[in-house]
Amino acid sequence: MRRFGRRVLVAFAEWSLRGRGPPPEPRAPAPHVWNLWDLERSVRDAIGPDTARDEERSFLLMYLREFADAGGVLPAEFDPLVRERFGDLVETARP
């Protein structure tokens, strides 16, 4: 009787999964446009004992100025870079 129950469960599982594809890929968050001036303010407020990280962020912000518009808005293409380098600062700032 136990053997019959397993076959039924396996058959039911195969039947329920038939026609379904692989699970969907997790969706990446929609690109976000960041304001360079807000990023600079966040970096300034978060200066801490890791001077190498603080310097790296300051230099990166300096180079990003070239790509920001007059209001300090960076194109959406920079979203992955901002998330990678400023992740601990911007995750709390996200709307």
N, CA, C and O atoms as a MOPAC input file, in Angstrom:
PM7 MOZYME 1SCF
protein

 N      0.81600 1    -1.19800 1     0.00000 1
 C      0.00000 1     0.00000 1     0.00000 1
 C      0.86200 1     1.26400 1     0.00000 1
 O      0.53700 1     2.23200 1    -0.68800 1
 N      1.97000 1     1.26400 1     0.77500 1
 C      2.85100 1     2.43100 1     0.79500 1
 C      3.42000 1     2.69200 1    -0.58300 1
 O      3.52900 1     3.84300 1    -1.00600 1
 N      3.77700 1     1.65200 1    -1.27400 1
 C      4.36500 1     1.78800 1    -2.59800 1
 C      3.35400 1     2.44100 1    -3.55200 1
 O      3.72300 1     3.31100 1    -4.34100 1
 N      2.12900 1     2.04000 1    -3.48400 1
 C      1.09200 1     2.62300 1    -4.32600 1
 C      0.94700 1     4.11400 1    -4.03500 1
 O      0.76900 1     4.91300 1    -4.95400 1
 N      1.02000 1     4.48300 1    -2.78000 1
 C      0.88700 1     5.88700 1    -2.40200 1
 C      2.00200 1     6.74100 1    -2.98300 1
 O      1.76200 1     7.86700 1    -3.42000 1
 N      3.21300 1     6.21600 1    -2.99200 1
 C      4.32300 1     6.97000 1    -3.57400 1
 C      4.13400 1     7.16900 1    -5.06400 1
 O      4.37900 1     8.25500 1    -5.58900 1
 N      3.69300 1     6.10800 1    -5.75300 1
 C      3.48100 1     6.22900 1    -7.20100 1
 C      2.41600 1     7.27600 1    -7.49900 1
 O      2.53500 1     8.05000 1    -8.44900 1
 N      1.39100 1     7.28900 1    -6.68600 1
 C      0.33300 1     8.27400 1    -6.88700 1
 C      0.87800 1     9.68000 1    -6.67100 1
 O      0.58200 1    10.59100 1    -7.44400 1
 N      1.66800 1     9.85500 1    -5.62600 1
 C      2.24900 1    11.17500 1    -5.36900 1
 C      3.17800 1    11.61000 1    -6.48900 1
 O      3.14000 1    12.76800 1    -6.90500 1
 N      4.01500 1    10.69900 1    -6.98600 1
 C      4.92600 1    11.02400 1    -8.07900 1
 C      4.13900 1    11.35800 1    -9.33200 1
 O      4.46200 1    12.32200 1   -10.02700 1
 N      3.10800 1    10.57400 1    -9.63100 1
 C      2.28200 1    10.84500 1   -10.81000 1
 C      1.58800 1    12.19800 1   -10.68100 1
 O      1.51700 1    12.95800 1   -11.64600 1
 N      1.08100 1    12.49200 1    -9.50000 1
 C      0.41600 1    13.77100 1    -9.29400 1
 C      1.40700 1    14.92800 1    -9.45200 1
 O      1.08100 1    15.94900 1   -10.05600 1
 N      2.61600 1    14.76600 1    -8.90900 1
 C      3.62700 1    15.81400 1    -9.03300 1
 C      4.00500 1    16.03600 1   -10.49200 1
 O      4.11800 1    17.17800 1   -10.93700 1
 N      4.20000 1    14.95000 1   -11.24000 1
 C      4.52400 1    15.08400 1   -12.66300 1
 C      3.38100 1    15.74200 1   -13.42300 1
 O      3.60800 1    16.58600 1   -14.29000 1
 N      2.16600 1    15.35700 1   -13.09700 1
 C      0.99900 1    15.92900 1   -13.77800 1
 C      0.89100 1    17.42600 1   -13.46400 1
 O      0.60600 1    18.23300 1   -14.34800 1
 N      1.12000 1    17.78500 1   -12.20200 1
 C      0.94100 1    19.19100 1   -11.82700 1
 C      2.03300 1    20.08300 1   -12.41900 1
 O      1.81600 1    21.27400 1   -12.64000 1
 N      3.21100 1    19.49900 1   -12.67600 1
 C      4.30700 1    20.28500 1   -13.24200 1
 C      4.31200 1    20.28900 1   -14.76000 1
 O      5.03100 1    21.08000 1   -15.37100 1
 N      3.52300 1    19.42000 1   -15.38100 1
 C      3.50000 1    19.32200 1   -16.83700 1
 C      3.02400 1    20.65100 1   -17.43700 1
 O      2.04700 1    21.24200 1   -16.97700 1
 N      3.71100 1    21.08700 1   -18.43600 1
 C      3.32200 1    22.30800 1   -19.13000 1
 C      3.90100 1    23.57000 1   -18.50700 1
 O      3.78900 1    24.65400 1   -19.07900 1
 N      4.50100 1    23.44000 1   -17.37400 1
 C      5.10800 1    24.61700 1   -16.74600 1
 C      6.57000 1    24.68500 1   -17.14600 1
 O      7.24900 1    23.66200 1   -17.22700 1
 N      7.03400 1    25.85200 1   -17.38600 1
 C      8.43900 1    26.04000 1   -17.72800 1
 C      9.26400 1    26.19100 1   -16.47100 1
 O      8.77300 1    26.00400 1   -15.35800 1
 N     10.51700 1    26.53000 1   -16.66300 1
 C     11.36600 1    26.77500 1   -15.48900 1
 C     10.85200 1    27.98900 1   -14.73800 1
 O     10.14900 1    28.82200 1   -15.31000 1
 N     11.19300 1    28.09500 1   -13.47300 1
 C     10.73100 1    29.26100 1   -12.71800 1
 C     11.26300 1    30.54400 1   -13.34700 1
 O     12.36900 1    30.55300 1   -13.88800 1
 N     10.50300 1    31.60800 1   -13.28500 1
 C     10.96300 1    32.86900 1   -13.89100 1
 C     12.20300 1    33.39800 1   -13.19800 1
 O     12.41000 1    33.20300 1   -12.00000 1
 N     13.01800 1    34.07100 1   -13.99000 1
 C     14.21900 1    34.69700 1   -13.45400 1
 C     13.80400 1    35.84800 1   -12.53200 1
 O     12.82900 1    36.54500 1   -12.81100 1
 N     14.53100 1    36.04300 1   -11.45200 1
 C     14.19500 1    37.19200 1   -10.61000 1
 C     14.40700 1    38.48000 1   -11.39400 1
 O     15.40700 1    38.64600 1   -12.09300 1
 N     13.46900 1    39.36500 1   -11.26600 1
 C     13.53700 1    40.61500 1   -12.02200 1
 C     14.45600 1    41.61000 1   -11.31700 1
 O     14.41800 1    41.78300 1   -10.09800 1
 N     15.25900 1    42.23600 1   -12.11700 1
 C     16.13300 1    43.28800 1   -11.58500 1
 C     15.27800 1    44.52100 1   -11.31000 1
 O     14.30800 1    44.77600 1   -12.02400 1
 N     15.62500 1    45.27000 1   -10.30000 1
 C     14.86300 1    46.48300 1   -10.03200 1
 C     14.97500 1    47.45100 1   -11.20600 1
 O     15.98300 1    47.48100 1   -11.91300 1
 N     13.94300 1    48.22500 1   -11.39600 1
 C     13.95000 1    49.21200 1   -12.47900 1
 C     15.10100 1    50.18600 1   -12.25000 1
 O     15.38900 1    50.55300 1   -11.11100 1
 N     15.76200 1    50.60800 1   -13.33200 1
 C     16.86500 1    51.56800 1   -13.16500 1
 C     16.38300 1    52.83500 1   -12.47400 1
 O     15.26100 1    53.29600 1   -12.68200 1
 N     17.23100 1    53.36100 1   -11.68000 1
 C     16.90900 1    54.56300 1   -10.91300 1
 C     17.87900 1    55.66200 1   -11.32600 1
 O     19.05900 1    55.39400 1   -11.55400 1
 N     17.40600 1    56.86700 1   -11.42300 1
 C     18.31500 1    57.98500 1   -11.69800 1
 C     18.69900 1    58.60000 1   -10.36300 1
 O     17.84900 1    58.85800 1    -9.51000 1
 N     19.98100 1    58.82600 1   -10.20300 1
 C     20.50900 1    59.33200 1    -8.94600 1
 C     20.96400 1    60.77400 1    -9.10700 1
 O     21.41500 1    61.18300 1   -10.17700 1
 N     20.84100 1    61.52200 1    -8.04800 1
 C     21.29500 1    62.89900 1    -8.03500 1
 C     22.69000 1    62.93600 1    -7.41800 1
 O     22.89300 1    62.50900 1    -6.28200 1
 N     23.62200 1    63.44200 1    -8.17000 1
 C     25.01800 1    63.48100 1    -7.74700 1
 C     25.20100 1    64.30200 1    -6.47200 1
 O     26.01100 1    63.95300 1    -5.61300 1
 N     24.45200 1    65.38400 1    -6.35400 1
 C     24.61000 1    66.24100 1    -5.17600 1
 C     24.11700 1    65.51200 1    -3.92200 1
 O     24.69700 1    65.66400 1    -2.84700 1
 N     23.04800 1    64.72300 1    -4.05900 1
 C     22.57500 1    63.92700 1    -2.92300 1
 C     23.59000 1    62.85100 1    -2.54500 1
 O     23.81600 1    62.57700 1    -1.36700 1
 N     24.19800 1    62.24700 1    -3.56800 1
 C     25.22700 1    61.23900 1    -3.29000 1
 C     26.41100 1    61.86100 1    -2.55300 1
 O     26.92700 1    61.28600 1    -1.59400 1
 N     26.83300 1    63.02900 1    -3.00400 1
 C     27.96100 1    63.70200 1    -2.34600 1
 C     27.62600 1    64.01700 1    -0.89400 1
 O     28.46800 1    63.85700 1    -0.01000 1
 N     26.41100 1    64.46100 1    -0.64900 1
 C     25.99100 1    64.77500 1     0.71900 1
 C     25.99400 1    63.50600 1     1.57900 1
 O     26.43700 1    63.52900 1     2.72700 1
 N     25.50200 1    62.41500 1     1.02100 1
 C     25.47800 1    61.14700 1     1.76500 1
 C     26.88000 1    60.65300 1     2.08200 1
 O     27.13500 1    60.15300 1     3.17700 1
 N     27.78700 1    60.79500 1     1.12400 1
 C     29.18300 1    60.38100 1     1.34700 1
 C     29.81600 1    61.24600 1     2.43000 1
 O     30.51200 1    60.74100 1     3.31100 1
 N     29.57400 1    62.53000 1     2.35900 1
 C     30.13500 1    63.44400 1     3.36600 1
 C     29.61700 1    63.10600 1     4.77200 1
 O     30.37200 1    63.14200 1     5.74400 1
 N     28.32100 1    62.77700 1     4.86800 1
 C     27.72700 1    62.45400 1     6.16700 1
 C     28.18200 1    61.09700 1     6.70300 1
 O     28.12800 1    60.85300 1     7.90900 1
 N     28.63200 1    60.21200 1     5.80400 1
 C     28.98800 1    58.84500 1     6.21100 1
 C     30.49100 1    58.62200 1     6.33700 1
 O     30.93400 1    57.47700 1     6.42200 1
 N     31.27300 1    59.68100 1     6.35100 1
 C     32.71900 1    59.52300 1     6.47300 1
 C     33.01200 1    58.79700 1     7.77500 1
 O     32.49900 1    59.14300 1     8.83900 1
 N     33.87000 1    57.75900 1     7.65300 1
 C     34.15200 1    56.94800 1     8.83200 1
 C     35.59500 1    56.50100 1     8.87000 1
 O     36.47100 1    57.14500 1     8.29300 1
 N     35.84100 1    55.39100 1     9.55400 1
 C     37.22200 1    54.92800 1     9.73300 1
 C     37.85400 1    54.32500 1     8.48300 1
 O     39.07400 1    54.17200 1     8.42600 1
 N     37.05200 1    53.98200 1     7.48900 1
 C     37.59000 1    53.37900 1     6.25700 1
 C     37.95100 1    54.49600 1     5.27700 1
 O     37.16400 1    54.83900 1     4.39500 1
 N     39.14700 1    55.05600 1     5.44200 1
 C     39.55100 1    56.19900 1     4.62300 1
 C     39.73500 1    55.83300 1     3.15400 1
 O     39.50100 1    56.66600 1     2.27900 1
 N     40.15400 1    54.59300 1     2.86900 1
 C     40.33000 1    54.17300 1     1.46700 1
 C     38.98600 1    54.18300 1     0.73800 1
 O     38.89700 1    54.64400 1    -0.40000 1
 N     37.95200 1    53.67800 1     1.39100 1
 C     36.62600 1    53.67000 1     0.76700 1
 C     36.11100 1    55.09200 1     0.59100 1
 O     35.52800 1    55.42000 1    -0.44300 1
 N     36.32100 1    55.93000 1     1.58800 1
 C     35.87100 1    57.31900 1     1.49700 1
 C     36.57000 1    58.05400 1     0.36000 1
 O     35.93500 1    58.81700 1    -0.36700 1
 N     37.87700 1    57.83000 1     0.20100 1
 C     38.62000 1    58.47300 1    -0.88900 1
 C     38.15600 1    57.95300 1    -2.24300 1
 O     37.99000 1    58.72800 1    -3.18500 1
 N     37.94900 1    56.65100 1    -2.34100 1
 C     37.47900 1    56.07800 1    -3.60100 1
 C     36.14000 1    56.68600 1    -4.00000 1
 O     35.93600 1    57.05200 1    -5.15800 1
 N     35.24100 1    56.79100 1    -3.04900 1
 C     33.93400 1    57.38200 1    -3.34100 1
 C     34.06100 1    58.84800 1    -3.75700 1
 O     33.36700 1    59.29600 1    -4.66900 1
 N     34.93500 1    59.58500 1    -3.09700 1
 C     35.11300 1    61.00200 1    -3.43600 1
 C     35.65000 1    61.16500 1    -4.85600 1
 O     35.17100 1    62.01400 1    -5.60800 1
 N     36.64300 1    60.35600 1    -5.22400 1
 C     37.18700 1    60.42900 1    -6.58100 1
 C     36.14600 1    60.00000 1    -7.61300 1
 O     36.04100 1    60.61100 1    -8.67700 1
 N     35.38500 1    58.96900 1    -7.31100 1
 C     34.35600 1    58.51600 1    -8.23700 1
 C     33.31100 1    59.60200 1    -8.45400 1
 O     32.87800 1    59.83300 1    -9.58300 1
 N     32.90900 1    60.26000 1    -7.39300 1
 C     31.94100 1    61.34900 1    -7.52400 1
 C     32.50200 1    62.48400 1    -8.37800 1
 O     31.77600 1    63.09000 1    -9.16500 1
 N     33.79000 1    62.76900 1    -8.22200 1
 C     34.41800 1    63.81400 1    -9.02000 1
 C     34.33900 1    63.46900 1   -10.51300 1
 O     34.03600 1    64.33200 1   -11.33600 1
 N     34.61200 1    62.20300 1   -10.85800 1
 C     34.56200 1    61.79600 1   -12.26100 1
 C     33.13000 1    61.70100 1   -12.78100 1
 O     32.89700 1    61.90200 1   -13.97300 1
 N     32.18400 1    61.40400 1   -11.92400 1
 C     30.78400 1    61.31300 1   -12.35000 1
 C     30.19700 1    62.68600 1   -12.68000 1
 O     29.19000 1    62.77100 1   -13.38400 1
 N     30.80400 1    63.74600 1   -12.18600 1
 C     30.31500 1    65.10200 1   -12.48500 1
 C     30.26900 1    65.36200 1   -13.98400 1
 O     29.42600 1    66.11500 1   -14.47100 1
 N     31.18000 1    64.73300 1   -14.70300 1
 C     31.24500 1    64.90200 1   -16.15500 1
 C     29.96800 1    64.40600 1   -16.84600 1
 O     29.61500 1    64.89100 1   -17.92100 1
 N     29.28100 1    63.44400 1   -16.23100 1
 C     28.11800 1    62.82900 1   -16.85700 1
 C     26.78900 1    63.34500 1   -16.31900 1
 O     25.73900 1    63.07000 1   -16.89900 1
 N     26.82300 1    64.08400 1   -15.22600 1
 C     25.59900 1    64.61100 1   -14.63500 1
 C     25.13800 1    65.85300 1   -15.38500 1
 O     25.94700 1    66.58400 1   -15.95700 1
 N     23.82800 1    66.08100 1   -15.37500 1
 C     23.31700 1    67.30000 1   -16.00200 1
 C     23.48700 1    68.47000 1   -15.02500 1
 O     24.06300 1    68.30000 1   -13.95000 1
 N     22.99800 1    69.63100 1   -15.38900 1
 C     23.19600 1    70.82600 1   -14.56300 1
 C     22.56400 1    70.68900 1   -13.18200 1
 O     23.03000 1    71.30200 1   -12.22100 1
 N     21.50600 1    69.88800 1   -13.07900 1
 C     20.85300 1    69.67100 1   -11.78700 1
 C     21.49000 1    68.56900 1   -10.97000 1
 O     21.04700 1    68.28400 1    -9.85700 1
 N     22.53400 1    67.93900 1   -11.51100 1
 C     23.21900 1    66.87500 1   -10.79800 1
 C     22.66300 1    65.48800 1   -11.04100 1
 O     23.08500 1    64.53500 1   -10.38700 1
 N     21.72100 1    65.35000 1   -11.97000 1
 C     21.08600 1    64.05400 1   -12.22500 1
 C     21.95400 1    63.23200 1   -13.16900 1
 O     22.35000 1    63.68600 1   -14.24300 1
 N     22.23700 1    61.99900 1   -12.72800 1
 C     23.01100 1    61.06600 1   -13.54800 1
 C     22.07600 1    60.26200 1   -14.43900 1
 O     20.94100 1    59.99300 1   -14.04500 1
 N     22.52000 1    59.87300 1   -15.62900 1
 C     21.68800 1    59.02200 1   -16.48200 1
 C     21.40500 1    57.67700 1   -15.79200 1
 O     22.17200 1    57.23600 1   -14.93700 1
 N     20.31300 1    57.04600 1   -16.17200 1
 C     19.89600 1    55.76900 1   -15.57300 1
 C     20.93600 1    54.67300 1   -15.79100 1
 O     20.97400 1    53.70700 1   -15.02900 1
 N     21.77400 1    54.80200 1   -16.80900 1
 C     22.79100 1    53.79100 1   -17.08700 1
 C     23.80200 1    53.66000 1   -15.94300 1
 O     24.48700 1    52.64200 1   -15.83800 1
 N     23.89900 1    54.67000 1   -15.09600 1
 C     24.84300 1    54.64300 1   -13.98700 1
 C     24.25700 1    53.99100 1   -12.73500 1
 O     24.94900 1    53.86800 1   -11.72500 1
 N     23.00900 1    53.57700 1   -12.78800 1
 C     22.36800 1    52.96600 1   -11.63200 1
 C     23.14400 1    51.76500 1   -11.09400 1
 O     23.37800 1    51.70900 1    -9.88600 1
 N     23.56400 1    50.78600 1   -11.93500 1
 C     24.32000 1    49.65100 1   -11.37200 1
 C     25.61700 1    50.07400 1   -10.67700 1
 O     25.97000 1    49.51800 1    -9.63800 1
 N     26.31600 1    51.04000 1   -11.23600 1
 C     27.55600 1    51.52500 1   -10.62800 1
 C     27.27400 1    52.17500 1    -9.27400 1
 O     27.97800 1    51.92500 1    -8.29500 1
 N     26.25200 1    53.00000 1    -9.23100 1
 C     25.91000 1    53.68000 1    -7.97100 1
 C     25.52100 1    52.65800 1    -6.91600 1
 O     25.94100 1    52.76400 1    -5.76400 1
 N     24.72100 1    51.66600 1    -7.30000 1
 C     24.32000 1    50.62900 1    -6.33700 1
 C     25.52600 1    49.83900 1    -5.83700 1
 O     25.59700 1    49.47800 1    -4.66200 1
 N     26.47600 1    49.57400 1    -6.73800 1
 C     27.65100 1    48.78500 1    -6.35600 1
 C     28.56000 1    49.55600 1    -5.41700 1
 O     28.98500 1    49.02300 1    -4.39300 1
 N     28.86600 1    50.80500 1    -5.75100 1
 C     29.85600 1    51.57300 1    -4.99400 1
 C     29.28900 1    52.33500 1    -3.80100 1
 O     30.01000 1    52.62900 1    -2.84800 1
 N     27.99800 1    52.65200 1    -3.85600 1
 C     27.39200 1    53.44100 1    -2.78200 1
 C     26.22300 1    52.69300 1    -2.14300 1
 O     25.35500 1    53.30500 1    -1.52000 1
 N     26.20400 1    51.37900 1    -2.29700 1
 C     25.07100 1    50.55200 1    -1.87900 1
 C     24.60400 1    50.78500 1    -0.46200 1
 O     23.40300 1    50.90700 1    -0.22100 1
 N     25.53400 1    50.84900 1     0.48800 1
 C     25.13500 1    51.02300 1     1.88000 1
 C     24.52000 1    52.40400 1     2.12800 1
 O     23.79000 1    52.58300 1     3.10300 1
 N     24.79900 1    53.36300 1     1.27600 1
 C     24.24700 1    54.70600 1     1.44200 1
 C     22.92400 1    54.89100 1     0.70400 1
 O     22.02400 1    55.57400 1     1.19100 1
 N     22.81400 1    54.28100 1    -0.47100 1
 C     21.64100 1    54.55700 1    -1.30600 1
 C     20.46600 1    53.64700 1    -1.02600 1
 O     19.33800 1    54.01900 1    -1.34600 1
 N     20.66400 1    52.48200 1    -0.44900 1
 C     19.54000 1    51.59100 1    -0.19200 1
 C     18.57600 1    52.20400 1     0.79700 1
 O     17.36900 1    51.97800 1     0.70500 1
 N     19.08200 1    52.97400 1     1.74100 1
 C     18.19400 1    53.62300 1     2.70200 1
 C     17.56500 1    54.86800 1     2.08500 1
 O     16.53500 1    55.34000 1     2.56400 1
 N     18.17200 1    55.40200 1     1.03200 1
 C     17.67200 1    56.62900 1     0.42100 1
 C     16.67400 1    56.36400 1    -0.69500 1
 O     16.04900 1    57.30000 1    -1.19400 1
 N     16.51300 1    55.11200 1    -1.09500 1
 C     15.62300 1    54.77700 1    -2.21600 1
 C     14.18500 1    55.03400 1    -1.85700 1
 O     13.76100 1    54.75400 1    -0.73600 1
 N     13.41900 1    55.57200 1    -2.80700 1
 C     11.99500 1    55.78300 1    -2.55500 1
 C     11.24100 1    54.48500 1    -2.52300 1
 O     10.02700 1    54.48100 1    -2.32100 1

